[in-house]
Amino acid sequence: MIRYGLLGGRRPTAPWELYITVGAACLLAGILFAVLFGSWSSLLVLGLAEETGFGVAGVTLLIVGLHRRRRSLRRS
């Protein structure tokens, strides 16, 4: 607390590997959801909403992770 607040330090950022891993896990969860619960006959809208959520979250995290990776490689 003292280091970050009073002494003007910077909070640590999450590494780019974390974003890539969690983004890929979200996409894989969406794929597995579609495969394992493929018969959405009565809950089609709910299934599509869940697939969209997994897809948007996964792609967003992958893009952020790739951007941070590119930025960290430029600094080195």
Tab-separated table of C-alpha atoms in Angstrom, residues 2-76:
chain	number	residue	atom	x	y	z
A	2	ILE	CA	2.749	2.444	0.927
A	3	ARG	CA	4.772	1.566	-2.139
A	4	TYR	CA	1.907	2.023	-4.575
A	5	GLY	CA	0.023	4.879	-2.965
A	6	LEU	CA	2.404	7.091	-1.095
A	7	LEU	CA	5.712	6.517	-2.830
A	8	GLY	CA	4.384	6.809	-6.377
A	9	GLY	CA	5.022	3.213	-7.407
A	10	ARG	CA	3.242	1.473	-10.233
A	11	ARG	CA	0.870	-1.438	-9.754
A	12	PRO	CA	2.120	-4.604	-11.456
A	13	THR	CA	0.337	-5.601	-14.659
A	14	ALA	CA	-0.760	-9.079	-15.626
A	15	PRO	CA	1.602	-10.827	-18.055
A	16	TRP	CA	0.519	-11.367	-21.635
A	17	GLU	CA	0.632	-15.141	-21.153
A	18	LEU	CA	-2.288	-14.912	-18.734
A	19	TYR	CA	-4.487	-13.172	-21.306
A	20	ILE	CA	-3.614	-15.702	-24.015
A	21	THR	CA	-4.280	-18.652	-21.708
A	22	VAL	CA	-7.611	-17.404	-20.388
A	23	GLY	CA	-8.747	-16.330	-23.880
A	24	ALA	CA	-7.949	-19.749	-25.337
A	25	ALA	CA	-9.719	-21.393	-22.399
A	26	CYS	CA	-12.847	-19.318	-23.081
A	27	LEU	CA	-12.859	-20.328	-26.738
A	28	LEU	CA	-12.334	-23.975	-25.809
A	29	ALA	CA	-15.153	-23.768	-23.257
A	30	GLY	CA	-17.441	-22.432	-25.986
A	31	ILE	CA	-16.471	-25.258	-28.328
A	32	LEU	CA	-16.949	-27.879	-25.631
A	33	PHE	CA	-20.311	-26.381	-24.702
A	34	ALA	CA	-21.455	-26.691	-28.304
A	35	VAL	CA	-20.223	-30.281	-28.571
A	36	LEU	CA	-21.416	-31.565	-25.202
A	37	PHE	CA	-24.761	-29.762	-25.103
A	38	GLY	CA	-25.507	-29.765	-28.822
A	39	SER	CA	-29.220	-30.432	-28.514
A	40	TRP	CA	-30.572	-27.026	-27.488
A	41	SER	CA	-34.052	-27.721	-28.822
A	42	SER	CA	-35.927	-25.931	-26.048
A	43	LEU	CA	-33.249	-23.421	-25.011
A	44	LEU	CA	-31.797	-22.334	-28.350
A	45	VAL	CA	-31.644	-18.622	-27.506
A	46	LEU	CA	-29.924	-19.289	-24.194
A	47	GLY	CA	-27.378	-21.585	-25.839
A	48	LEU	CA	-26.584	-19.036	-28.530
A	49	ALA	CA	-26.200	-16.314	-25.910
A	50	GLU	CA	-23.743	-18.443	-23.972
A	51	GLU	CA	-21.782	-19.280	-27.124
A	52	THR	CA	-21.620	-15.588	-28.013
A	53	GLY	CA	-20.416	-14.709	-24.526
A	54	PHE	CA	-17.633	-17.285	-24.629
A	55	GLY	CA	-16.632	-16.216	-28.139
A	56	VAL	CA	-16.550	-12.486	-27.439
A	57	ALA	CA	-14.657	-12.927	-24.175
A	58	GLY	CA	-12.154	-15.335	-25.729
A	59	VAL	CA	-11.417	-13.237	-28.795
A	60	THR	CA	-11.127	-10.048	-26.733
A	61	LEU	CA	-8.667	-11.638	-24.312
A	62	LEU	CA	-6.617	-13.062	-27.178
A	63	ILE	CA	-6.412	-9.673	-28.884
A	64	VAL	CA	-5.355	-7.959	-25.652
A	65	GLY	CA	-2.765	-10.681	-24.996
A	66	LEU	CA	-1.305	-10.431	-28.490
A	67	HIS	CA	-1.160	-6.641	-28.212
A	68	ARG	CA	0.678	-6.848	-24.877
A	69	ARG	CA	3.046	-9.463	-26.285
A	70	ARG	CA	3.899	-7.267	-29.246
A	71	ARG	CA	4.453	-4.309	-26.935
A	72	SER	CA	6.674	-6.316	-24.570
A	73	LEU	CA	8.784	-7.609	-27.467
A	74	ARG	CA	9.351	-4.063	-28.727
A	75	ARG	CA	10.701	-2.999	-25.326
A	76	SER	CA	13.251	-5.820	-25.210
